[in-house]
Short mmCIF file of C-alpha atoms in Angstrom, two decimals:
data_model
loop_
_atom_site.label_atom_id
_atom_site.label_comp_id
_atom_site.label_asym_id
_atom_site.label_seq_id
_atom_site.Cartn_x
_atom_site.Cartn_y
_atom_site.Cartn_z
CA UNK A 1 91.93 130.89 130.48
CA UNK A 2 89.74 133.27 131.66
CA UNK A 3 89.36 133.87 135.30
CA UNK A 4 85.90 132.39 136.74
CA UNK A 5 86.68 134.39 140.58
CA UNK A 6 84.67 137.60 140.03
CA UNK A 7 81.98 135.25 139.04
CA UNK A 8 82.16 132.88 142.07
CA UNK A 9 82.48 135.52 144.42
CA UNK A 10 79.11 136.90 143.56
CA UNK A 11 77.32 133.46 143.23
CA UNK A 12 76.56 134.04 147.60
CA UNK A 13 75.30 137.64 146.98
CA UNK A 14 72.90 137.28 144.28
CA UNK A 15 69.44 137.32 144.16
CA UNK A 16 67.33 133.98 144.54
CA UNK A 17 66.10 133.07 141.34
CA UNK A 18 68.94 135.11 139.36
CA UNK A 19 70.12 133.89 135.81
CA UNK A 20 73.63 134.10 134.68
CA UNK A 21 74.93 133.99 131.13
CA UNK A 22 78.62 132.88 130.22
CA UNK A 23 80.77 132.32 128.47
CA UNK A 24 81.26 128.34 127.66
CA UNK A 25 84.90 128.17 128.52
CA UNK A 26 83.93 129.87 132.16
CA UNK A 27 82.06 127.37 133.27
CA UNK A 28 84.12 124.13 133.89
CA UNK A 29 86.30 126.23 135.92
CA UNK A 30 83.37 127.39 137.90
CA UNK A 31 82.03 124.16 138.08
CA UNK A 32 85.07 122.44 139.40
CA UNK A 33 85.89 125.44 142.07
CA UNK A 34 82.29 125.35 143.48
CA UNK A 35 83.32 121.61 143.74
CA UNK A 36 86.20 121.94 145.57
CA UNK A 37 84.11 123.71 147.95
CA UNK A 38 81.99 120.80 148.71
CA UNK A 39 79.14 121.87 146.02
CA UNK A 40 77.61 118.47 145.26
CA UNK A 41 76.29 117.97 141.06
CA UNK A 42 74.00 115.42 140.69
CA UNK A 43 73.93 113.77 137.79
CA UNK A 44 76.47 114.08 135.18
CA UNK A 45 78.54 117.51 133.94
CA UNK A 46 77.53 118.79 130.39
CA UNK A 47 79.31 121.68 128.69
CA UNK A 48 78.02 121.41 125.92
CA UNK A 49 76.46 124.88 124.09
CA UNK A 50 73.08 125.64 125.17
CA UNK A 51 73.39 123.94 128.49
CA UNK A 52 71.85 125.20 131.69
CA UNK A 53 73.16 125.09 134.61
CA UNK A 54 70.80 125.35 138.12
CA UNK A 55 72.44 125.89 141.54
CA UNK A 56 70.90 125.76 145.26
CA UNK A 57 72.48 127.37 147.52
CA UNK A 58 72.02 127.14 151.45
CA UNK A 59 73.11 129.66 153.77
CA UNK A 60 74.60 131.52 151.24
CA UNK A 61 76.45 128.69 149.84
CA UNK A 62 75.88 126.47 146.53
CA UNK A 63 75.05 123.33 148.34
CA UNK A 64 74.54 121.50 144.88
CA UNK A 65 74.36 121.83 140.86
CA UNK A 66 72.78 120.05 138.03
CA UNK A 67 72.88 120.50 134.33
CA UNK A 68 70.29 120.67 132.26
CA UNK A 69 70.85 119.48 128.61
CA UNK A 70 70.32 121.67 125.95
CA UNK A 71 66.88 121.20 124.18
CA UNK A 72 67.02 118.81 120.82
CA UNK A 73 66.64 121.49 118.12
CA UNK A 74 65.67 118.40 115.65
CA UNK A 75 62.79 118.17 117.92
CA UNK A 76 61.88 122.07 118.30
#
């Protein structure tokens, strides 16, 4: 597994409006730790490749999370 703490540690010191890139793998486990520290996802998880991923943050802490599916390329 590869470890998602270096990433979660910096998610409070970043700039608003920063973008992150990952690995796919990385992200479940970030995911479920920000959710185990009361981060609230509305709507349903999607890992799938291509996915984005927007978090809001209050006081320093990511207060919730949403996906956003990746776009239809049959559509594009």
């Amino acid at each position: 597994a590869v470890p998602f703490e270096p990433a979660l540690e910096r998610l409070p010191s970043l700039p608003d409006h920063s973008v992150l890139c990952t690995h796919g793998d990385l992200l479940p486990d970030l995911i479920e730790a920000l959710v185990r520290r009361g981060t609230v996802i509305d709507g349903a998880m999607d890992w799938r490749k291509g996915t984005t991923w927007v978090l809001t943050r209050e006081d320093g802490v990511v207060a919730r999370a949403h996906a956003v599916p990746p776009p239809d390329v049959d559509q594009v």
